Coordinates of C-alpha atoms in Angstrom, one line a residue:
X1 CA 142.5 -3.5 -0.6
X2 CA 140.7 -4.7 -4.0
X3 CA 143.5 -7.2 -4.3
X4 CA 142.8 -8.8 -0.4
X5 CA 139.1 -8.7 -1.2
X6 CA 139.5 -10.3 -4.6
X7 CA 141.2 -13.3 -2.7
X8 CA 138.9 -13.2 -0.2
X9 CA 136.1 -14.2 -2.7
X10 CA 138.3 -16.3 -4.4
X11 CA 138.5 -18.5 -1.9
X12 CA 135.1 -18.4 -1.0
X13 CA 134.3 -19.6 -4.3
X14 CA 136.6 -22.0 -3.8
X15 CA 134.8 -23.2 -0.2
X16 CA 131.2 -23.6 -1.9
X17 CA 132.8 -25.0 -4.8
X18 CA 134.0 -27.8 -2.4
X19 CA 130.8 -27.8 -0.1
X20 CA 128.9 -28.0 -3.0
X21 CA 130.6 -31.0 -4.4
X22 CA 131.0 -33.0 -1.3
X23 CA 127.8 -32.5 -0.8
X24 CA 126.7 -33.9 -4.2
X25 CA 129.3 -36.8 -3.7
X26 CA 127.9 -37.8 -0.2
X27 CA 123.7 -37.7 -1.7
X28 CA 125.4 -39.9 -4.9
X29 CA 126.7 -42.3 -2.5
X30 CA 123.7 -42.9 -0.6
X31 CA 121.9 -43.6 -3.8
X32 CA 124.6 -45.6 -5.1
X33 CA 124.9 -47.7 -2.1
X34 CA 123.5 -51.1 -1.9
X35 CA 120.4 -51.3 0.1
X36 CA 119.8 -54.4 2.3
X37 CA 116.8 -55.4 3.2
X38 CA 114.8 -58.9 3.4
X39 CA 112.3 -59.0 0.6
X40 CA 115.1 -58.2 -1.9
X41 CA 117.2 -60.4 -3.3
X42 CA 120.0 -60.3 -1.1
X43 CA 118.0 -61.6 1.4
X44 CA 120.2 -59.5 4.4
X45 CA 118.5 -56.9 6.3
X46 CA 121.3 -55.0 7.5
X47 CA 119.4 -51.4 5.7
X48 CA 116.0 -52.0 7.3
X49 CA 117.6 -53.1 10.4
X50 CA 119.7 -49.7 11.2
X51 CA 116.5 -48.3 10.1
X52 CA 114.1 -50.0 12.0
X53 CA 116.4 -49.4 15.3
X54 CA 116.9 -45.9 14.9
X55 CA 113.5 -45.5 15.1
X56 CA 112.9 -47.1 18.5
X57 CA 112.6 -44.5 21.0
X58 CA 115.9 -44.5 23.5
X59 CA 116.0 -46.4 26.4
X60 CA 112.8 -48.8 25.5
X61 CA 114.9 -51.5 24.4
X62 CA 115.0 -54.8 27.3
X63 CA 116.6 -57.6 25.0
X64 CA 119.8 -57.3 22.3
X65 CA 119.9 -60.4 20.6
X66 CA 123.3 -60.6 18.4
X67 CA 124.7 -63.0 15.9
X68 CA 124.1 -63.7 12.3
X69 CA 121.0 -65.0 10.0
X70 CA 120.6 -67.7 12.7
X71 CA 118.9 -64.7 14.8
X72 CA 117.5 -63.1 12.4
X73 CA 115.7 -65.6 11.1
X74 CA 115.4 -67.7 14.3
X75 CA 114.0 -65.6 16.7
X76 CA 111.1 -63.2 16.5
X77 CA 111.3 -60.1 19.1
X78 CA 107.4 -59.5 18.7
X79 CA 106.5 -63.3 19.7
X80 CA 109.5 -63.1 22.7
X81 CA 107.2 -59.9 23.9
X82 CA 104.2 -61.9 23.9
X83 CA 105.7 -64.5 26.1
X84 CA 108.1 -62.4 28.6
X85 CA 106.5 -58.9 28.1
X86 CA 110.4 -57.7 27.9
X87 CA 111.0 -55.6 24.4
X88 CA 113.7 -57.0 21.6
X89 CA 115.3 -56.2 18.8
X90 CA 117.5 -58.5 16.8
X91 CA 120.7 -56.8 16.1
X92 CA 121.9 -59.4 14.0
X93 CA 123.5 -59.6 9.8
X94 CA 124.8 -61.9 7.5
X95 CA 127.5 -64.1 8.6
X96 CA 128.1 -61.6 11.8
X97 CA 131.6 -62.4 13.5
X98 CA 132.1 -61.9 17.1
X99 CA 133.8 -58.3 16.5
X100 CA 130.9 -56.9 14.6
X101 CA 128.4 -58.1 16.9
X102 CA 131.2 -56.3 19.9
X103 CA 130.8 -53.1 17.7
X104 CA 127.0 -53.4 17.4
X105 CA 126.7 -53.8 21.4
X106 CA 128.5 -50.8 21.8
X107 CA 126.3 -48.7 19.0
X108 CA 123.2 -50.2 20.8
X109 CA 124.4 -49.3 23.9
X110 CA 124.7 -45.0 22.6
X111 CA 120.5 -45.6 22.4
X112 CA 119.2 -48.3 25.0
X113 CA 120.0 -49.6 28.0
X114 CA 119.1 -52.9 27.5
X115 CA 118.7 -55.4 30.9
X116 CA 120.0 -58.5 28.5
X117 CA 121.9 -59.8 25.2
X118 CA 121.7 -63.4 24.2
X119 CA 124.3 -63.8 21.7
X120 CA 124.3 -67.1 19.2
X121 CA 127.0 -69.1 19.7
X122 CA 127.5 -69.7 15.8
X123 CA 129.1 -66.6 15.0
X124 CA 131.9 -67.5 17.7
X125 CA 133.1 -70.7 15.3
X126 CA 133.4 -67.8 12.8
X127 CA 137.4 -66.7 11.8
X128 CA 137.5 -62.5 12.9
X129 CA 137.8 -60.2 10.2
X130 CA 137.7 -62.2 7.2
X131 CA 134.3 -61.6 5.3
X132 CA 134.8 -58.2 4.0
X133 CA 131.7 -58.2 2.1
X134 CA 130.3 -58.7 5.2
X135 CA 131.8 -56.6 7.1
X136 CA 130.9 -53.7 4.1
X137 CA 127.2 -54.1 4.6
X138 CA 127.0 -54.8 8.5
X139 CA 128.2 -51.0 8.8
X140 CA 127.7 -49.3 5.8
X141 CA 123.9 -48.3 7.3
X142 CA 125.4 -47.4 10.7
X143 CA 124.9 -43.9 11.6
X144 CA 128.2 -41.9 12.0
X145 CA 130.1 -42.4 15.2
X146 CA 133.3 -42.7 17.1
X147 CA 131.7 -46.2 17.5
X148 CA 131.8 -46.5 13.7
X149 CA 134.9 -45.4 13.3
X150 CA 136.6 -47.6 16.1
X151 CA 135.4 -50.3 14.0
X152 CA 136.5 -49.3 10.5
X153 CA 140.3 -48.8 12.4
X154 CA 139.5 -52.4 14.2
X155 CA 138.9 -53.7 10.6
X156 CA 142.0 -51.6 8.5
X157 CA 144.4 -53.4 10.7
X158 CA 143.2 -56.8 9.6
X159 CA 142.2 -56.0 6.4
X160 CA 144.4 -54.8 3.3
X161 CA 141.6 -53.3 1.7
X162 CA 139.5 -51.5 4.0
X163 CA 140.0 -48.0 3.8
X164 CA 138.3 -44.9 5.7
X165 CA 137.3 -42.8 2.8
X166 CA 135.3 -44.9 0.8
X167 CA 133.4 -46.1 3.8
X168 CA 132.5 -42.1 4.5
X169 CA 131.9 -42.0 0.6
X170 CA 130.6 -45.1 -0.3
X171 CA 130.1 -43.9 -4.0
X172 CA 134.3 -45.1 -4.4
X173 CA 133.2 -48.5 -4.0
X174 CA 129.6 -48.6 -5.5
X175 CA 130.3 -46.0 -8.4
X176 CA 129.7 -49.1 -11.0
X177 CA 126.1 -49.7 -9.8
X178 CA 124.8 -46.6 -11.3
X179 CA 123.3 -48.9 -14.3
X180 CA 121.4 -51.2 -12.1
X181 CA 119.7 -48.5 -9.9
X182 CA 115.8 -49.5 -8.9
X183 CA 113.2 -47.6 -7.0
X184 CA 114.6 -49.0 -3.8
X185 CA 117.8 -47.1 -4.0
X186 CA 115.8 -43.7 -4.3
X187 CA 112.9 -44.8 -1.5
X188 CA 112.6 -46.9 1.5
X189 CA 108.9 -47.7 1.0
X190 CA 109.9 -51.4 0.9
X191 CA 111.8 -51.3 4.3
X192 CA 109.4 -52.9 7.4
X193 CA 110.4 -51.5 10.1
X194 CA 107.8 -52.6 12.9
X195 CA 109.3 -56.2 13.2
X196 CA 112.8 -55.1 14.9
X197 CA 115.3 -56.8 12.7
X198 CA 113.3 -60.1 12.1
X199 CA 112.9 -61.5 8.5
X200 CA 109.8 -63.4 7.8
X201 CA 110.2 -66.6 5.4
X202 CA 107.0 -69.1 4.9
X203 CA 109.1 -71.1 2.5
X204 CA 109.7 -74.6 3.9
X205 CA 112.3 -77.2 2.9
X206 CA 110.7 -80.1 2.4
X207 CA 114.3 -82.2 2.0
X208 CA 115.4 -80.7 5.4
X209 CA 115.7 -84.0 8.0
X210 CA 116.7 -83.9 11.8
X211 CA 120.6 -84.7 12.4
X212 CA 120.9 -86.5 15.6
X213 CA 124.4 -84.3 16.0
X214 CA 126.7 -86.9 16.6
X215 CA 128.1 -87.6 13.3
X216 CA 130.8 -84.9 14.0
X217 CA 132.5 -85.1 17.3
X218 CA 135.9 -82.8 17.2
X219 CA 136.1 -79.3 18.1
X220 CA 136.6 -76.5 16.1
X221 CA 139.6 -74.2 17.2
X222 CA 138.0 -70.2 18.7
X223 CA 140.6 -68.2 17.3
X224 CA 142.5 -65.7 19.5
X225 CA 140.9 -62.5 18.1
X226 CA 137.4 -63.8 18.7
X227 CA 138.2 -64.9 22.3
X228 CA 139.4 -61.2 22.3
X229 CA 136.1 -59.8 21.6
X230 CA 134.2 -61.9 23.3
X231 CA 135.9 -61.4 26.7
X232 CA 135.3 -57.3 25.4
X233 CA 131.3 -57.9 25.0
X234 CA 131.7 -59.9 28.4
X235 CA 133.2 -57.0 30.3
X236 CA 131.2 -54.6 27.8
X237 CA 127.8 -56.0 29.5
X238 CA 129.2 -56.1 33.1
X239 CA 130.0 -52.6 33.1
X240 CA 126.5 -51.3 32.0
X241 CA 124.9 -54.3 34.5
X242 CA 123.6 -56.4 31.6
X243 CA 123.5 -60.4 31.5
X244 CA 124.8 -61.6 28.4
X245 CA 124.2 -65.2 27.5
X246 CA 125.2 -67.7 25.1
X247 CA 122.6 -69.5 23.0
X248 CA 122.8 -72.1 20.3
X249 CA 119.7 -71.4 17.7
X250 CA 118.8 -74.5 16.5
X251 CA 120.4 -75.5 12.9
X252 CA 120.9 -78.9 11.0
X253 CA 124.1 -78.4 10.7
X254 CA 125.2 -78.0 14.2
X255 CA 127.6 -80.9 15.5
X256 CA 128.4 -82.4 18.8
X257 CA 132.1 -80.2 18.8
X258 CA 130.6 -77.3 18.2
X259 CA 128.8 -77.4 21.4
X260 CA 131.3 -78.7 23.7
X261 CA 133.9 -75.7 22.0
X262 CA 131.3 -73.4 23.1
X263 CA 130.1 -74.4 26.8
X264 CA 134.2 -75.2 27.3
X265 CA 134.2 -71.2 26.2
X266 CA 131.1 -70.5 28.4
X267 CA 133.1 -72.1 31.5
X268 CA 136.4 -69.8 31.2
X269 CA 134.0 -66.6 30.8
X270 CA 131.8 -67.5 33.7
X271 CA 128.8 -67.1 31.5
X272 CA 125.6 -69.3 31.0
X273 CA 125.2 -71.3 27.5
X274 CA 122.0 -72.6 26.3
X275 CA 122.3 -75.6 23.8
X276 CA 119.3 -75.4 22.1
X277 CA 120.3 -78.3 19.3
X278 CA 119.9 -81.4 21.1
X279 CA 117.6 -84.2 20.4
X280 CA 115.4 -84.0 23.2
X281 CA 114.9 -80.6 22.7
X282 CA 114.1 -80.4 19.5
X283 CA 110.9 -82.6 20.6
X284 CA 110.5 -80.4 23.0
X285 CA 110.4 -77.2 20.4
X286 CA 108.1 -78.8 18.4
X287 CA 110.0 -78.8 15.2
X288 CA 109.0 -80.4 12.5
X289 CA 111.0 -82.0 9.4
X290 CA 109.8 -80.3 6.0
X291 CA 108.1 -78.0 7.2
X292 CA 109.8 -75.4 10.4
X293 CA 113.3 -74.6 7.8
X294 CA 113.5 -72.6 5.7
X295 CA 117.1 -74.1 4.5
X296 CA 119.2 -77.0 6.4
X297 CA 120.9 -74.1 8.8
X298 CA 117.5 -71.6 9.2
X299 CA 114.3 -72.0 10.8
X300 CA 111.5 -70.7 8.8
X301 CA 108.8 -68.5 10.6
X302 CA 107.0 -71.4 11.4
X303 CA 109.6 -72.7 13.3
X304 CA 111.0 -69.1 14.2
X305 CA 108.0 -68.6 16.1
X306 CA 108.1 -72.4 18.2
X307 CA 111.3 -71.3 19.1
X308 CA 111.0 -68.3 20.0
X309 CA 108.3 -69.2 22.4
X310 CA 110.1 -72.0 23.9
X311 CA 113.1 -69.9 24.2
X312 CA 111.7 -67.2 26.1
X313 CA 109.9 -70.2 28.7
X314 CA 113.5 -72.0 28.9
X315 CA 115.1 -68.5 30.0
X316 CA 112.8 -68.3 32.9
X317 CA 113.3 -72.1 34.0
X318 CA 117.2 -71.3 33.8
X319 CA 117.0 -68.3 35.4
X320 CA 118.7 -66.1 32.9
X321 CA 115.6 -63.8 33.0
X322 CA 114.2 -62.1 35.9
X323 CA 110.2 -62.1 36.4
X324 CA 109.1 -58.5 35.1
X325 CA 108.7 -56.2 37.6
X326 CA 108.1 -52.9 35.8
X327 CA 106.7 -51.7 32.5
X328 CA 108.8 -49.4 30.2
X329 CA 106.2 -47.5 29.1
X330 CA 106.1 -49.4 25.5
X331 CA 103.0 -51.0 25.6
X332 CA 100.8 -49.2 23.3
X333 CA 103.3 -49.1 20.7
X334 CA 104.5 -52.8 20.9
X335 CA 100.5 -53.8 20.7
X336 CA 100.4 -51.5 16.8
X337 CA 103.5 -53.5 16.1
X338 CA 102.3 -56.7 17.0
X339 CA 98.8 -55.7 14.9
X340 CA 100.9 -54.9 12.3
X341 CA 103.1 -58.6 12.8
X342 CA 99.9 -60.9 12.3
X343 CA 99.1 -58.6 9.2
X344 CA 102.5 -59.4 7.8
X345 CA 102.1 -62.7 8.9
X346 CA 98.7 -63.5 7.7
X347 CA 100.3 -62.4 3.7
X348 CA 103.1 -64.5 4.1
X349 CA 101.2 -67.3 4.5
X350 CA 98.9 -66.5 2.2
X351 CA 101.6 -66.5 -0.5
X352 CA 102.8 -69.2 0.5
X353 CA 99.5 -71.5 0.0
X354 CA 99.5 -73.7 -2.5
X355 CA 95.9 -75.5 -2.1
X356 CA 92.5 -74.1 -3.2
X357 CA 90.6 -75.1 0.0
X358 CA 93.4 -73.6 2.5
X359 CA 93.8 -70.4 0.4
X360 CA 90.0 -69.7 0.6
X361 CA 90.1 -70.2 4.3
X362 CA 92.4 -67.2 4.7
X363 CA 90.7 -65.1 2.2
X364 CA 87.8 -65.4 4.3
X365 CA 89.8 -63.6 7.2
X366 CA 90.9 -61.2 4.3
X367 CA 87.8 -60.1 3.8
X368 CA 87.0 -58.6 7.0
X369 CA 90.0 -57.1 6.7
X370 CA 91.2 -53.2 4.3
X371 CA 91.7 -55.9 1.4
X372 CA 89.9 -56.5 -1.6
X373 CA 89.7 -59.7 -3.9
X374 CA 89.6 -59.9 -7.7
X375 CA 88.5 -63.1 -9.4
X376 CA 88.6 -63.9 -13.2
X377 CA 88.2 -67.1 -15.2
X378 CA 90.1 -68.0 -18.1
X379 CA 89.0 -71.4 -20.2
X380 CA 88.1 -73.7 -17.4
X381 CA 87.5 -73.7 -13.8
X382 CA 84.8 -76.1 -13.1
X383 CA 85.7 -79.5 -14.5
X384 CA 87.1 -80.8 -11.3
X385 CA 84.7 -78.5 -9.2
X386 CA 83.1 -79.7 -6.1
X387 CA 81.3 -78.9 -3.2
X388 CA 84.2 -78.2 -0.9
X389 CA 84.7 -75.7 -3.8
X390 CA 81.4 -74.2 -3.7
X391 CA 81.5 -73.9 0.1
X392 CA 84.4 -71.9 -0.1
X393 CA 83.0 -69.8 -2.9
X394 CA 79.6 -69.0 -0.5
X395 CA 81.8 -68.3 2.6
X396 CA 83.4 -65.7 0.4
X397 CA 79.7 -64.2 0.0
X398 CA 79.6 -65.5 -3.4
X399 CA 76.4 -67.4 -5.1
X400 CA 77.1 -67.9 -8.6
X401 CA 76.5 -71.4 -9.6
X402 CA 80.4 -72.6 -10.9
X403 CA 79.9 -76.0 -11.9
X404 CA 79.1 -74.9 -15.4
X405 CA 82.1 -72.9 -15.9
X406 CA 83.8 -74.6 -18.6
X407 CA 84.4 -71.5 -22.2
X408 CA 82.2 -69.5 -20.0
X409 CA 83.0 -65.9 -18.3
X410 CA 83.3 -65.2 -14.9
X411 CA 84.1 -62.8 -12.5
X412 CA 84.1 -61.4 -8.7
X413 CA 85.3 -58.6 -6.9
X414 CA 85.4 -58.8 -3.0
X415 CA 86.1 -54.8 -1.4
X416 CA 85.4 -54.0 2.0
X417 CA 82.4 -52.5 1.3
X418 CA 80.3 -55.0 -1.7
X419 CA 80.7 -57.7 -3.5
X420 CA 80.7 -57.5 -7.5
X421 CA 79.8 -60.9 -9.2
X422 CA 78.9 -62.0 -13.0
X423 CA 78.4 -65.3 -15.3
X424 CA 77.5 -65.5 -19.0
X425 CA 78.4 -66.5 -22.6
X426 CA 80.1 -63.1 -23.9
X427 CA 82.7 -61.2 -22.4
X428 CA 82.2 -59.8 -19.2
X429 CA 83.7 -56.9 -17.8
X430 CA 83.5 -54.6 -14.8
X431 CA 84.9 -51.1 -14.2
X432 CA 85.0 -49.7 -10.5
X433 CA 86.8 -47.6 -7.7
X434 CA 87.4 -48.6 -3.8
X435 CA 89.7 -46.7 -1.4
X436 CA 91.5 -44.5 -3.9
X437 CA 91.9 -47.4 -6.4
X438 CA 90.7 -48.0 -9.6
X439 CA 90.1 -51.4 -11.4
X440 CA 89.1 -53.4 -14.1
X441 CA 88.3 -57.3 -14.5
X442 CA 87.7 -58.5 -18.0
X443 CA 86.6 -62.2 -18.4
X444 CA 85.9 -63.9 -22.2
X445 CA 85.7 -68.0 -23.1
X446 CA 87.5 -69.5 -26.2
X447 CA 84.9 -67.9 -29.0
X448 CA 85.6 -64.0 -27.6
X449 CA 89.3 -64.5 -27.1
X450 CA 89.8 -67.1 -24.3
X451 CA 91.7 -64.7 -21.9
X452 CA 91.1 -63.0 -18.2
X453 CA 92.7 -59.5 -16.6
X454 CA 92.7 -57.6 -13.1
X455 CA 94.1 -54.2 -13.7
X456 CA 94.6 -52.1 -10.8
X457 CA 95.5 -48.9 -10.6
X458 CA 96.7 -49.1 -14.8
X459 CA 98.7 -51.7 -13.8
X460 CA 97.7 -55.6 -15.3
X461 CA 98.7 -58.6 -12.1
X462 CA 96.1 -61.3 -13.4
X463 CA 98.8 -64.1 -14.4
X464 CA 95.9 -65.2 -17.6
X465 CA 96.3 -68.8 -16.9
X466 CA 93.6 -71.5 -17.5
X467 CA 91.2 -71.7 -14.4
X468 CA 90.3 -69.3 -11.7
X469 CA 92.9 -66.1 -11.7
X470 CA 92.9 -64.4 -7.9
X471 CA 94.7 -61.5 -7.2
X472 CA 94.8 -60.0 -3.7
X473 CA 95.2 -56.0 -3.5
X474 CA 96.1 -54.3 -0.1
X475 CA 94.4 -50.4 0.5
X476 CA 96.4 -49.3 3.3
X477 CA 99.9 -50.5 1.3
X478 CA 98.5 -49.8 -2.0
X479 CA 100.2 -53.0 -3.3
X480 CA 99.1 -56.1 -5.2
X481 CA 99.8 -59.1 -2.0
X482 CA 99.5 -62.2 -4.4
X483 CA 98.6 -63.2 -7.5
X484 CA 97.5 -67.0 -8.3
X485 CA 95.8 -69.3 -10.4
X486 CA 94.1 -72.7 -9.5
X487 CA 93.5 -74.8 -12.2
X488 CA 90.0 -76.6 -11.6
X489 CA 90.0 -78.4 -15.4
X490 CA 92.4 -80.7 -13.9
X491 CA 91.8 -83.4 -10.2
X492 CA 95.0 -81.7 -8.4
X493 CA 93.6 -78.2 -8.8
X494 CA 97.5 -76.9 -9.5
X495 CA 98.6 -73.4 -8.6
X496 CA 100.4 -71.2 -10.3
X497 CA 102.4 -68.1 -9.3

């Protein structure tokens, strides 16, 4: 009897031993596991946008768009609502082949019951099951599933090195990172989740020109597994009584073959295309050379949000979307993400502006707004000033007199609730609090040290360049938005960031 119970507790030793462990090895995989997600430098969203679409209640979900960074950064769900009233989300990652986007259908399709998916055509010219970095982070973020595992068996018999285990315990393949850790591996404060799998990008290329298309005439060969899959999504969406169709984002790069490939593909599937990457549609659109991309193959949000627009009107006219006939009961929460959108929005731009009179016209929105606004001279910011200047400066609620600025100390602060503002010869410097937050701005010419500072919260963000230093600090986020510095002592009032 004491020799059965001693094996008995042997063994369950043994059992939390191993629970224990695995459990240890699945947190350190988590942590260790790369996180994806658009403001980092990666620049793929595949983390924020498992994230973002778990969230979404079930069944509230009208519109799947798939593909790769062409969606992603092509078409925005929150401006398609505006137009069509019809929900979104942009199921889309980095360089997304036709069988991921199949296996993301069918893990969309365990949550909502979407009415549509428009698919981008680009991801069809892609070779199946090649990219296995790819294919690592489009489903490293996707919950556990029989869905997720069809795909990882889909993927082991194309792929030598794609095995089971280290997708279950990612820590095998990502043990090496544990030197290169950041606060984004142990928190997801950084992930936006109210946009539904868009990335924002206010960069714009100015060396990006229209290509007429027609340079590049011969058609690229669909490969059998992709004409596999996409005959799967096509039968996929007829039996849950969803229209799929094909669209062609619009992209530089796009040639003449590519689109006769596709509608020749469209044909033998008995499914609409939409070739949005013609010449007379682009005028249509609205796109603009050096300023809608953010690269030659990616619209920028600027353009993202012409074509969006136009997309969702060109649907009706072609009949691929019905006329709304009943609300799914979304529309209180798609109004707070919308809010939240033109908040985004608005900072994007904002860091993004490079000229003094432009930036003060959007402060001025900031400041009705939970944002506050340091200012701080450092040397000069008044050699070049003018009235345009000062205009700005009294829109903002300031009155200082700033032409005689030059070795003298200067600064402002802008909450929601007053307005802080000083001039003079010595070193000035102001101590407050505002929404949970504590600052200081510190301002002294050439004879008292001839430097500026904002610290917020302990933390220093002025960049103490010559000229007028503006930081921009959001309450509700708790986060420094931008930090800049216009040079005044010279005519083309540079910026610096």
């Amino acid at each position: 009897m004491k020799k059965r119970k001693k094996v008995i507790t042997t063994i369950l030793k043994v059992c939390t031993w191993c629970i224990g462990f695995g459990v240890i090895f699945f947190v350190c995989s988590g942590i260790l596991k790369p996180k994806y997600f658009f403001d980092s430098a990666s620049q793929s969203p595949e983390t924020e946008m498992w994230k973002a679409f778990y969230e979404e209640p079930e069944n509230s979900i009208d519109v799947i768009f798939l593909g790769s960074s062409h969606i992603y950064n092509g078409v925005n769900p929150l401006v398609f609502y505006e137009e069509t009233g019809l929900t979104g989300f942009d199921l889309a990652s980095s360089s997304q082949d036709i069988p991921t986007g199949y296996f993301y259908l069918k893990e969309a399709l365990e949550y909502q019951t979407p009415k549509y998916v428009l698919l981008d055509s680009y991801g069809i010219l892609n070779k199946a099951f090649e990219n296995e970095a790819a294919y690592k982070r489009s489903l490293d973020d996707m919950r556990w599933s029989a869905v997720k595992i069809e795909a990882i068996r889909e993927w082991q018999k194309h792929l030598e090195g794609v095995r089971l285990l280290p997708r279950i315990f990612t820590i095998m393949d990502y043990h090496s990172r544990w030197d290169s850790l950041s606060e984004e591996d142990f928190s997801d404060s950084k992930f936006i989740t109210n946009r539904n799998g868009y990335c924002q990008v206010f960069t714009a290329d100015e060396n990006v020109v229209y290509n007429a298309f027609d340079a590049h005439i011969n058609e690229p060969e669909i490969d059998e597994t992709t004409r596999k899959y996409i005959k799967s999504m096509v039968d996929l969406c007829e039996n849950n009584n969803i229209k799929l169709c094909l669209i062609s984002v619009p992209d530089t790069e796009w040639t003449r073959g590519n689109s006769t490939a596709i509608q020749k593909l469209a044909n033998e599937l008995s499914i609409p295309f939409l070739d949005y990457n013609t010449e007379e549609l682009f005028v249509k659109i609205g796109i603009q050379d050096g300023k809608d991309w953010m690269n030659s193959g990616h619209l920028n949000s600027y353009g993202a949000e012409k074509f969006t627009a136009f997309l969702a009107e060109s649907l009706y006219e072609n009949e691929v979307l019905a006329n709304q006939s009943e609300k799914n009961g979304s529309e209180n929460r798609w109004k707070q993400k919308i809010e939240k959108w033109n908040s985004q929005y608005q900072i994007g731009k904002l860091k993004e502006t490079w000229t003094l009179s432009e930036y003060f016209d959007q402060l001025v929105e900031f400041k009705a707004q939970e944002y506050s606004i340091f200012m701080t001279v450092k040397e000069d910011a008044s050699k070049f000033m003018n009235e345009e200047a000062v205009e700005k400066f009294q829109e903002l609620g300031l009155k200082a007199l700033l032409y005689d600025l030059w070795d003298i100390s200067y600064y402002a602060v802008i909450t929601p609730d007053e307005i802080y503002e000083e001039k003079g010869k010595e070193p000035l410097v102001y101590h407050g609090s505002t929404h949970d937050s504590e600052f200081s701005v510190f301002s002294a010419g050439k004879e008292y040290g001839n430097r500026c500072s904002v610290i917020i919260n302990d933390t220093e963000y002025a960049l103490n360049q010559r000229g007028l230093n503006i930081v921009v600090f959001d309450h509700e986020r708790q986060k420094v938005i931008d930090s800049v510095c216009f040079d005044l002592h010279e005519p083309e009032w540079e910026a610096f960031r």
